[in-house]
PDB file of C-alpha atoms and ligand atoms in Angstrom:
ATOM      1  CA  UNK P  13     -52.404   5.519  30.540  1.00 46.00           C
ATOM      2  CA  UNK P  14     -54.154   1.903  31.027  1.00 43.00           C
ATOM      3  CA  UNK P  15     -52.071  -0.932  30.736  1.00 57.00           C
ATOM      4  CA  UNK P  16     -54.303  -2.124  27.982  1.00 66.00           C
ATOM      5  CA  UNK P  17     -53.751   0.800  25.828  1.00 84.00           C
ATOM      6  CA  UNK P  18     -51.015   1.420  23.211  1.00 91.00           C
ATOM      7  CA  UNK P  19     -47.471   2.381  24.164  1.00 95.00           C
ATOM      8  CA  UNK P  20     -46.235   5.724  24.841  1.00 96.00           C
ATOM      9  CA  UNK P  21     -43.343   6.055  22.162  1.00 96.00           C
ATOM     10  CA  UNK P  22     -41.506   8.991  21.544  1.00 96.00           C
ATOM     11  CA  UNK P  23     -40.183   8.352  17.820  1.00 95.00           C
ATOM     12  CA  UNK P  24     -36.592   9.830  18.171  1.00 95.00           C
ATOM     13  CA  UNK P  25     -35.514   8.654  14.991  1.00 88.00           C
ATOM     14  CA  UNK P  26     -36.485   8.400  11.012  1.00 76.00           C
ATOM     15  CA  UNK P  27     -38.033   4.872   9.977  1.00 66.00           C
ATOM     16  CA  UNK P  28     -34.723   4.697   7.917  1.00 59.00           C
ATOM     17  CA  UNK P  29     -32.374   4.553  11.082  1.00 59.00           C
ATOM     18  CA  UNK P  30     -34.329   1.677  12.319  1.00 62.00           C
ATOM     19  CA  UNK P  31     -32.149  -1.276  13.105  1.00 67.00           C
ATOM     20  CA  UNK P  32     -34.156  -4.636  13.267  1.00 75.00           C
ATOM     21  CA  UNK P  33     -34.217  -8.163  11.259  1.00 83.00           C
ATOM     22  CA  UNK P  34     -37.945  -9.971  11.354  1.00 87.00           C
ATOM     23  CA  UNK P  35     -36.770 -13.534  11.346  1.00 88.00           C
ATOM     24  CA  UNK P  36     -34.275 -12.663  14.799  1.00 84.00           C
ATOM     25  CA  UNK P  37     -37.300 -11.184  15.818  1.00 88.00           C
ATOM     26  CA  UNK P  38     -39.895 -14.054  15.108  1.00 87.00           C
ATOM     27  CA  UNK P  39     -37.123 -16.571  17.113  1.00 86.00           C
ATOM     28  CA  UNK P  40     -37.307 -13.968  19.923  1.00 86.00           C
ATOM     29  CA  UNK P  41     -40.637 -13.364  20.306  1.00 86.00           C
ATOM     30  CA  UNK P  42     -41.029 -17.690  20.515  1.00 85.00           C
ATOM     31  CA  UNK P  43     -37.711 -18.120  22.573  1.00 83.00           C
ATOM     32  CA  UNK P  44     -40.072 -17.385  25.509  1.00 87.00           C
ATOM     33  CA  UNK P  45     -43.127 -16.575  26.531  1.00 90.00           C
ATOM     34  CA  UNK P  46     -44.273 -12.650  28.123  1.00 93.00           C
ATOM     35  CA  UNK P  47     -44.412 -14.200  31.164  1.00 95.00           C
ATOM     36  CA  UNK P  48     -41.762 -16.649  31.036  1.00 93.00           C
ATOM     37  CA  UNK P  49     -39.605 -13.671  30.165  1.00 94.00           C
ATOM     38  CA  UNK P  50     -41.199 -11.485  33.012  1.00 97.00           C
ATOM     39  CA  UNK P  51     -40.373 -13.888  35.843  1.00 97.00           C
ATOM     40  CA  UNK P  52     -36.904 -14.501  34.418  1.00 96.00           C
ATOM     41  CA  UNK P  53     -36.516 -10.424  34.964  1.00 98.00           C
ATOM     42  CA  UNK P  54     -38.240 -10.475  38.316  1.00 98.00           C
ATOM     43  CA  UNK P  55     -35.820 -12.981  39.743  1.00 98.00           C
ATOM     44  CA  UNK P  56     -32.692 -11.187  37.917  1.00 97.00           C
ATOM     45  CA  UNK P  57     -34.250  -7.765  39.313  1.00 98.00           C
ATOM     46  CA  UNK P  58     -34.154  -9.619  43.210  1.00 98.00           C
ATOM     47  CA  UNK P  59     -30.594 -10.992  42.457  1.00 97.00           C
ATOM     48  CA  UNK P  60     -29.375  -7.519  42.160  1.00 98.00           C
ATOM     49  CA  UNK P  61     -31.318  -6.458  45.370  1.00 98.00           C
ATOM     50  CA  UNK P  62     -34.434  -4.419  43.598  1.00 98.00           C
ATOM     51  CA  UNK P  63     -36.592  -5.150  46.392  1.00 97.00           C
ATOM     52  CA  UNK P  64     -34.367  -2.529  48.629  1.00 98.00           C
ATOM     53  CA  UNK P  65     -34.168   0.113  46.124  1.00 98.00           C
ATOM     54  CA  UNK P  66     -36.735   3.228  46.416  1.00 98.00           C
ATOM     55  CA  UNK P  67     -40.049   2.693  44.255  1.00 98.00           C
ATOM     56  CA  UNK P  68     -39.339   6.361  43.164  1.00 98.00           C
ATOM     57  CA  UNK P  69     -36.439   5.342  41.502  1.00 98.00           C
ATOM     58  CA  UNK P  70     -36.007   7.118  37.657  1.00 98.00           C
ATOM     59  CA  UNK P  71     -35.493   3.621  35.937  1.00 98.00           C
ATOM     60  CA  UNK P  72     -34.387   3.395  32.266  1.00 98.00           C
ATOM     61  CA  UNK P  73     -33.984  -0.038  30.430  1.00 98.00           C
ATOM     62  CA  UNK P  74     -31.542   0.521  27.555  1.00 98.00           C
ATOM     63  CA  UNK P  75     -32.377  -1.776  24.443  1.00 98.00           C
ATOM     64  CA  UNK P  76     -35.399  -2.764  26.423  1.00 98.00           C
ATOM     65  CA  UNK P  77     -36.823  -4.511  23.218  1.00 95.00           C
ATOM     66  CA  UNK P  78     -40.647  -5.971  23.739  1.00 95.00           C
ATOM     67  CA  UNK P  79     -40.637  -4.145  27.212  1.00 97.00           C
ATOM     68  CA  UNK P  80     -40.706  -7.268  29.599  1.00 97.00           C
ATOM     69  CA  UNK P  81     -38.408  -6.332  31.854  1.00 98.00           C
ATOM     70  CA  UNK P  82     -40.314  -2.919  32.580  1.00 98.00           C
ATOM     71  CA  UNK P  83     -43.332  -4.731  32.795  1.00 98.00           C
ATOM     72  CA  UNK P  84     -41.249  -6.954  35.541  1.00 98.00           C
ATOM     73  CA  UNK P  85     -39.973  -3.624  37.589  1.00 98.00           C
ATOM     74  CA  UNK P  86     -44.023  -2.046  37.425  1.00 98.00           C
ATOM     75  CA  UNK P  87     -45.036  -5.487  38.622  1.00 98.00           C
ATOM     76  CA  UNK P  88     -42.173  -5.118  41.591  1.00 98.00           C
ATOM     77  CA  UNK P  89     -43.828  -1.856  42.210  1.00 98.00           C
ATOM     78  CA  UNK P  90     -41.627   1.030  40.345  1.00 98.00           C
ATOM     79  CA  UNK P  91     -43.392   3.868  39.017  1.00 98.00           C
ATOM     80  CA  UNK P  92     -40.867   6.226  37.044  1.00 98.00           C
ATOM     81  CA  UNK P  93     -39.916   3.583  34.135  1.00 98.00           C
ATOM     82  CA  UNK P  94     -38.790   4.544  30.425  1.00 98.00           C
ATOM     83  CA  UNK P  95     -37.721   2.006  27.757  1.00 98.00           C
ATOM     84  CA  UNK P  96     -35.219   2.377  24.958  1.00 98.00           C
ATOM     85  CA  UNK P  97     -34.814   0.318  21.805  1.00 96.00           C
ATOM     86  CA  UNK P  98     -34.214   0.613  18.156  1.00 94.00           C
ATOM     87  CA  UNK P  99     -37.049  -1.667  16.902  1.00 92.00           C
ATOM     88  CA  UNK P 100     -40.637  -0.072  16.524  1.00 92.00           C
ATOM     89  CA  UNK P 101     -41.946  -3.266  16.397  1.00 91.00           C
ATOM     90  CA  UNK P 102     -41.049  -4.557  19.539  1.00 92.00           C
ATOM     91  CA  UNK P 103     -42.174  -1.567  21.522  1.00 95.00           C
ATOM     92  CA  UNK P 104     -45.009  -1.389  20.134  1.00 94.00           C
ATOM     93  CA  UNK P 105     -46.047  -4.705  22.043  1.00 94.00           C
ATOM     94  CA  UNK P 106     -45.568  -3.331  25.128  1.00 97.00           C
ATOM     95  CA  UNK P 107     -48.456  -2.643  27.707  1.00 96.00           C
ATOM     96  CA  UNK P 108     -47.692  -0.844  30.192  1.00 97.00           C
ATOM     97  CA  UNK P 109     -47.226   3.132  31.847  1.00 97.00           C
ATOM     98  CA  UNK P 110     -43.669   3.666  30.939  1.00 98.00           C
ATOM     99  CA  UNK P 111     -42.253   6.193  28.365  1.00 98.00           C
ATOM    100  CA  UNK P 112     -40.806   4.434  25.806  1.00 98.00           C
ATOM    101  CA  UNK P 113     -38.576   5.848  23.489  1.00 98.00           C
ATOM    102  CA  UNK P 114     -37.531   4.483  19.953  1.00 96.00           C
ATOM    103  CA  UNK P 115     -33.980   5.543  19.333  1.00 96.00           C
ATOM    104  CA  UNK P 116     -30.241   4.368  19.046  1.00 95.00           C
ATOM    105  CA  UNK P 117     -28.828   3.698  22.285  1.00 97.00           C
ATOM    106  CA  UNK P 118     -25.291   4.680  21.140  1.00 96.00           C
ATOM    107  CA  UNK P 119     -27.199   8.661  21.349  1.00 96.00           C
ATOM    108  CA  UNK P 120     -29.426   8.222  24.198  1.00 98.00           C
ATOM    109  CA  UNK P 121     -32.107  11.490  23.447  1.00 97.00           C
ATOM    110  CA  UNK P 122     -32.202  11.372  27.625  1.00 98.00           C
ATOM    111  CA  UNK P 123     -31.675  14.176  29.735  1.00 98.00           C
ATOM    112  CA  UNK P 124     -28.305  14.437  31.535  1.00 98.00           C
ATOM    113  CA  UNK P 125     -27.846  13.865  35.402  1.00 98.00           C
ATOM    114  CA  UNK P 126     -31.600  11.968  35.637  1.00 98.00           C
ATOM    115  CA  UNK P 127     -31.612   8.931  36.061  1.00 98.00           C
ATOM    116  CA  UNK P 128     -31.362   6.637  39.685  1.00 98.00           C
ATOM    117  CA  UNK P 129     -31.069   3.467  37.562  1.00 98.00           C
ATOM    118  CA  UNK P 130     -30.295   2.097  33.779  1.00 99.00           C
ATOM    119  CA  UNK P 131     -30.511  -1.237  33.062  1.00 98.00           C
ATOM    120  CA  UNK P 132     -29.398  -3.705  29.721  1.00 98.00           C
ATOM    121  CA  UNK P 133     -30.676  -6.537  29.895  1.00 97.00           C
ATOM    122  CA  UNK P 134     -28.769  -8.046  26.789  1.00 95.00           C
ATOM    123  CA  UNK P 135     -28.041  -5.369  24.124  1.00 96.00           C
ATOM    124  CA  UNK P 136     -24.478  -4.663  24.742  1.00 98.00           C
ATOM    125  CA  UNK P 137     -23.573  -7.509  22.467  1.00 96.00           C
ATOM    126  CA  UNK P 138     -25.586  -6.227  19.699  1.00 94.00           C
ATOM    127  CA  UNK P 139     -22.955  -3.273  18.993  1.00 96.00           C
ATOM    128  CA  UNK P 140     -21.495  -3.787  15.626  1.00 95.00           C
ATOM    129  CA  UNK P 141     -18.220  -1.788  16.218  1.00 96.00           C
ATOM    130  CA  UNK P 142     -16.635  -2.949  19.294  1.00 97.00           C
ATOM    131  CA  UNK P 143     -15.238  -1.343  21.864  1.00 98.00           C
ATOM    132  CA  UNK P 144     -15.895   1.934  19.852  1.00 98.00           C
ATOM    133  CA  UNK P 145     -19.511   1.566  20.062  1.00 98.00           C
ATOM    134  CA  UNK P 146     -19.415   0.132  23.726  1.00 98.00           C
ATOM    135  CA  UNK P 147     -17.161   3.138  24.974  1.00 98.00           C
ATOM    136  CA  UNK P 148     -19.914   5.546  23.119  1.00 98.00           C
ATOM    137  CA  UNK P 149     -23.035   3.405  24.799  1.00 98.00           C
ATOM    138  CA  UNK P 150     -21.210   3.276  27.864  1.00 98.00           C
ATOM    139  CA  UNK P 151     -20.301   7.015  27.797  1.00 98.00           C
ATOM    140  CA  UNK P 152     -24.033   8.033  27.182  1.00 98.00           C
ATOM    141  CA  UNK P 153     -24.947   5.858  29.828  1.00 98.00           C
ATOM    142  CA  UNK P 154     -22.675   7.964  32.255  1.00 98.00           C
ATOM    143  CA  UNK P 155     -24.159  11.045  31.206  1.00 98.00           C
ATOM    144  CA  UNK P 156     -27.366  10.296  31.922  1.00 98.00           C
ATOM    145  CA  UNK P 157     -27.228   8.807  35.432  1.00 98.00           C
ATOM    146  CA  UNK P 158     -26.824  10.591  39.061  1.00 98.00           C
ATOM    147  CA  UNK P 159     -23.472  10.422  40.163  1.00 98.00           C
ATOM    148  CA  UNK P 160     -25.245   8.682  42.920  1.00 98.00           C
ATOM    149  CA  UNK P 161     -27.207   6.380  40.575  1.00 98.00           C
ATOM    150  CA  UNK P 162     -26.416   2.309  38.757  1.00 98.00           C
ATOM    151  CA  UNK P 163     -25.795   1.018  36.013  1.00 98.00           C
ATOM    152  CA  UNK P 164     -27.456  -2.751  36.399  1.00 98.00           C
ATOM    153  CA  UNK P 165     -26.077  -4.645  33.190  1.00 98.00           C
ATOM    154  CA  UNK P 166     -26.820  -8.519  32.414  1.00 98.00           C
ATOM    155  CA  UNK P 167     -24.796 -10.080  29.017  1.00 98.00           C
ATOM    156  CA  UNK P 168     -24.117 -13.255  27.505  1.00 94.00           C
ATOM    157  CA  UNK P 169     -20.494 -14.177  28.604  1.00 96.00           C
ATOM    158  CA  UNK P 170     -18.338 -16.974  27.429  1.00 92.00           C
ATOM    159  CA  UNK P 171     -18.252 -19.433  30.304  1.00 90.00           C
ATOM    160  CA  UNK P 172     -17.795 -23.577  30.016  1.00 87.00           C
ATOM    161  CA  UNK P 173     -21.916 -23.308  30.550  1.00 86.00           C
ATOM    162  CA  UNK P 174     -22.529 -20.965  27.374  1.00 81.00           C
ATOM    163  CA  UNK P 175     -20.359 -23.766  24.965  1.00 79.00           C
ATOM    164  CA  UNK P 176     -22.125 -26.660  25.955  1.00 82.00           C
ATOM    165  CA  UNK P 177     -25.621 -24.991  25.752  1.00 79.00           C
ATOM    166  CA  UNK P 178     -25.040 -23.903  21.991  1.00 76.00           C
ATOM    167  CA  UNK P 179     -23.128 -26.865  20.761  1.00 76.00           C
ATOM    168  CA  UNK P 180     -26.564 -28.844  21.833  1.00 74.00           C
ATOM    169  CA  UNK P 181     -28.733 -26.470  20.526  1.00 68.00           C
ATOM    170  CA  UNK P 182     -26.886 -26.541  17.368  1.00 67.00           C
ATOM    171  CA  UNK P 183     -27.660 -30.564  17.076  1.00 66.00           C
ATOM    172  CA  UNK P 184     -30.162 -30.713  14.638  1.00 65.00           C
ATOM    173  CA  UNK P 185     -32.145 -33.429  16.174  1.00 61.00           C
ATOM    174  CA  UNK P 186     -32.357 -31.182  19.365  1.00 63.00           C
ATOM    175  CA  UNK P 187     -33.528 -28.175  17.072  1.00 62.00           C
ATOM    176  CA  UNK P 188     -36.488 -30.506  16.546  1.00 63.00           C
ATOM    177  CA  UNK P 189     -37.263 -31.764  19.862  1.00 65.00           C
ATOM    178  CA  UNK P 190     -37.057 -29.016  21.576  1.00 64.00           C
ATOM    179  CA  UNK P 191     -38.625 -25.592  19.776  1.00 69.00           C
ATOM    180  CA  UNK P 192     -37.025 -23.301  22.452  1.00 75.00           C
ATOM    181  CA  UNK P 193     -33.667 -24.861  21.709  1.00 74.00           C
ATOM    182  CA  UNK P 194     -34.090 -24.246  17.930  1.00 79.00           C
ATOM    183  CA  UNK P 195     -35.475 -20.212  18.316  1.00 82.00           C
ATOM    184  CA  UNK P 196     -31.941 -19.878  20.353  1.00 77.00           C
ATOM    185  CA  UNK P 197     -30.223 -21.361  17.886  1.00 79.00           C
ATOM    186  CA  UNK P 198     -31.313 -19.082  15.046  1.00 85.00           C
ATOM    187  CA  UNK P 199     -31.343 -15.705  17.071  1.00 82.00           C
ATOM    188  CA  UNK P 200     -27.344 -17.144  17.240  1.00 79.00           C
ATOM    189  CA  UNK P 201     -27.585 -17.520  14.132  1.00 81.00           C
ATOM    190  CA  UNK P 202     -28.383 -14.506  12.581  1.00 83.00           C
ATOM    191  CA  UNK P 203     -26.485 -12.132  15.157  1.00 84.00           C
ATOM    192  CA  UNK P 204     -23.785 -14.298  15.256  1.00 86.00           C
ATOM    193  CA  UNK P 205     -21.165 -11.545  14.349  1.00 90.00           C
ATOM    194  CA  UNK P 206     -21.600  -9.191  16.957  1.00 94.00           C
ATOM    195  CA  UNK P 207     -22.540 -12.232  19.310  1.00 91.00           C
ATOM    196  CA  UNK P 208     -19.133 -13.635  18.648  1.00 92.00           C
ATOM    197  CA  UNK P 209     -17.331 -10.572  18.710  1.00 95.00           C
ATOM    198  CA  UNK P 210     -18.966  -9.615  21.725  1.00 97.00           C
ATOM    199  CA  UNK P 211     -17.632 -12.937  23.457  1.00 96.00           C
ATOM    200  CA  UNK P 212     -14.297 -12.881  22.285  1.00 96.00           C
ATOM    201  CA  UNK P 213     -13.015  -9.822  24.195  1.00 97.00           C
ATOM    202  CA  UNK P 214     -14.094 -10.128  27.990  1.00 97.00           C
ATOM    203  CA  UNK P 215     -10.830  -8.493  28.790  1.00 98.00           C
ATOM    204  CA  UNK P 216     -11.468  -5.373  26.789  1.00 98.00           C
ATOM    205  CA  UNK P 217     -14.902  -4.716  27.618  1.00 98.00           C
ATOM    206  CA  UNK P 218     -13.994  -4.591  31.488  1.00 98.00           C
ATOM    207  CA  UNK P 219     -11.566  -2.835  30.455  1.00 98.00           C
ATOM    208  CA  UNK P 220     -14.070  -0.338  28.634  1.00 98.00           C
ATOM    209  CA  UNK P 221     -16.455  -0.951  31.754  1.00 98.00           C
ATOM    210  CA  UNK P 222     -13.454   0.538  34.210  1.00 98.00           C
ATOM    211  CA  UNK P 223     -13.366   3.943  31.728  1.00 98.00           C
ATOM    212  CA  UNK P 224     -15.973   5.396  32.973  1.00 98.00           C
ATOM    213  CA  UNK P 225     -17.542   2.994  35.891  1.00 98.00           C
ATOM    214  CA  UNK P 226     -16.501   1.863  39.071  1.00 98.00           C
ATOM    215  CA  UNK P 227     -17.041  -1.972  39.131  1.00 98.00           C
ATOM    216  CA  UNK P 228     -19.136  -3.063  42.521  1.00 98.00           C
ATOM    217  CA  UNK P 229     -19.807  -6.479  41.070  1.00 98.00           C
ATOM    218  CA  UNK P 230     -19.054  -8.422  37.936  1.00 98.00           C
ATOM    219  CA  UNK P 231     -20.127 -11.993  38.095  1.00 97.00           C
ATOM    220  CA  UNK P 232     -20.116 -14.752  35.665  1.00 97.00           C
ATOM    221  CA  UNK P 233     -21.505 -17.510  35.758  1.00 91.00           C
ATOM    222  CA  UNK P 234     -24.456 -19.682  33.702  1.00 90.00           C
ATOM    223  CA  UNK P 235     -23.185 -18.233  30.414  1.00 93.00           C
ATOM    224  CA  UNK P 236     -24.192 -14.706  31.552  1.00 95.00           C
ATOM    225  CA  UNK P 237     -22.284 -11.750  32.886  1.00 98.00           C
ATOM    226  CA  UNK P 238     -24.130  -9.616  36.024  1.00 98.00           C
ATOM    227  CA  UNK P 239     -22.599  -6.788  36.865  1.00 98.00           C
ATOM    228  CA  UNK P 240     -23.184  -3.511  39.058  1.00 98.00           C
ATOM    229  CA  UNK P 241     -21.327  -0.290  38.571  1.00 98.00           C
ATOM    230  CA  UNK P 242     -21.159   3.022  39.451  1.00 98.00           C
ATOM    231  CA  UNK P 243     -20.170   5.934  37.624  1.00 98.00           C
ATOM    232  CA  UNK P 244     -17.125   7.323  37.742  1.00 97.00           C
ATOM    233  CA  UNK P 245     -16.196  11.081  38.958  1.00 94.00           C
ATOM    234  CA  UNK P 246     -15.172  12.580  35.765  1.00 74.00           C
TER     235      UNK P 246
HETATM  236  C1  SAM N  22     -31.580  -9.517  22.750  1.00 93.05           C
HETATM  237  S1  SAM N  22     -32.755  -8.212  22.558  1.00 93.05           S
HETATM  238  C2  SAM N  22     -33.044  -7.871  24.228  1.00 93.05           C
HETATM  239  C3  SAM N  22     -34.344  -7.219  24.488  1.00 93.05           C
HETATM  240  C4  SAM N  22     -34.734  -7.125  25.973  1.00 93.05           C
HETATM  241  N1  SAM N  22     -33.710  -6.487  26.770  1.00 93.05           N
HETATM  242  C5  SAM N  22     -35.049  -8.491  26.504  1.00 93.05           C
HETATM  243  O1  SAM N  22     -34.222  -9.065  27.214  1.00 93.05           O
HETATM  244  O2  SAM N  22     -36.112  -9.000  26.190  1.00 93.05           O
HETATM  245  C6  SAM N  22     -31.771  -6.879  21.978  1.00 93.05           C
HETATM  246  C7  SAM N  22     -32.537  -5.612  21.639  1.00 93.05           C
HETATM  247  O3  SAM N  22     -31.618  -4.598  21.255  1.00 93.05           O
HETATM  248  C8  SAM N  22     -32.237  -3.784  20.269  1.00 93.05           C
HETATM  249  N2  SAM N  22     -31.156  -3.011  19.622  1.00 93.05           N
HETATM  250  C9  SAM N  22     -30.131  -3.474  18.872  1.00 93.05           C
HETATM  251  N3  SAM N  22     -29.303  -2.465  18.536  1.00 93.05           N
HETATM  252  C10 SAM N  22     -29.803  -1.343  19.121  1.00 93.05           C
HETATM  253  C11 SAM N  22     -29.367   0.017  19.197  1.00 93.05           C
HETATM  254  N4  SAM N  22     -28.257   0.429  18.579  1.00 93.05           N
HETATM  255  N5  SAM N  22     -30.093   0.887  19.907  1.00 93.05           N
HETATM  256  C12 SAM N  22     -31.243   0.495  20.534  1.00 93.05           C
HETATM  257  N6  SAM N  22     -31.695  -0.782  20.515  1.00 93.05           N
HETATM  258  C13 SAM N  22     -30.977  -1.682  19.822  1.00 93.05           C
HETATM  259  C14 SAM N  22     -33.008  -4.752  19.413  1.00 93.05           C
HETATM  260  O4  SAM N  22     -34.063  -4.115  18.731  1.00 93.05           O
HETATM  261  C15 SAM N  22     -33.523  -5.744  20.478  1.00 93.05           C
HETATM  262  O5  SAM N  22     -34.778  -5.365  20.950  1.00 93.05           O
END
């Protein structure tokens, strides 16, 4: 497929099912730009040491939304990539070779035992019934990865940084001055339930993590939490 062309998308689930809120979307799409957002992925990808890792690898991005981050692993050379998110919308801006598929990442339609790599890149915190729906994400995640593969995961986390960034962006003067400040501030806004919940209970998602991962690295720092795991024998 050229990159110019529309996105693969297998449709996995009814238009009903869909998740998705325009005006969260709208803030997202002008939080950053495609490219802004694909050299913010590019630099998380080296962080986690992509540039070792096999160009072969079976990658999957869970909630991979407009498809950035794929279009960040292609550019880094990786040529088995699929994409998973819950809003047709977003995929369908995506250019790019991978397989995208629109579904519910709490029932991952992927194969079992097939993938090298899956990566969130801010999703997690999206879950509306925590830590049920974390331990059932978490737990299809599992099942779909290698016992020799990672699970690469990058989430907002509550750290002294993460305070101070949103009680400035919630000054309404700074909403004003500064238009990336004010598209944070309403994608807070409008997932600010499962945001907050999501923040609120570090100790029981590790917790959740440890279930069914073995923890190789969980940093936090900058208001986000990085973190490599492997999955457990079970
Ligand atoms: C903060 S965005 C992140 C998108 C992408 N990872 C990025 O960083 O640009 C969260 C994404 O999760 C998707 N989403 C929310 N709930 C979902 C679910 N249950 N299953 C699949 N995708 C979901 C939304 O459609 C949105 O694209």
């Amino acid at each position: 497929m050229s990159d110019s062309a529309s996105p693969d998308i297998i449709r996995h689930v009814a238009a009903g099912q869909l998740c998705c809120d325009p005006v969260w979307e709208a803030a997202y799409k002008r939080f950053e730009t495609p490219e802004q957002e694909i050299a913010k992925f590019i630099k998380r990808l080296r962080r986690f040491g992509f540039e070792t890792l096999n160009r072969d690898s079976r990658i999957v991005e869970i909630f991979c939304g407009r498809g950035n981050g794929l279009v960040a692993l292609q550019r880094m050379g990786f040529r088995n990539l699929e994409g998973v998110d819950l809003s047709d919308s977003l995929l369908e801006e995506y250019r790019g070779p991978a397989q995208l598929h629109l579904a519910d990442c709490l029932d991952l339609p992927l194969e079992s035992d097939r993938y090298d790599v899956v990566i969130v890149q801010g999703g997690l915190h999206h879950l509306p019934d925590m830590p049920t729906d974390l331990d059932r994400s978490l737990a299809g995640v599992h099942r779909i990865l290698k016992p020799s593969g990672k699970f690469y995961v990058i989430e907002p986390w509550k750290t002294p940084f993460l305070v101070f960034a949103h009680a400035v962006t919630e000054l309404s003067l700074m909403r004003k001055l500064y238009a990336k400040g004010d598209a944070l501030a309403i994608m807070t806004e409008r997932e600010r339930v499962t945001y907050e919940q999501w923040l609120g209970m570090p100790d029981v998602i590790r917790e959740t993590f440890q279930r069914h991962f073995e923890i190789e690295s969980w940093k936090t720092t900058w208001g986000k939490l990085a973190a490599i795991t492997a999955p457990k024998a079970h």
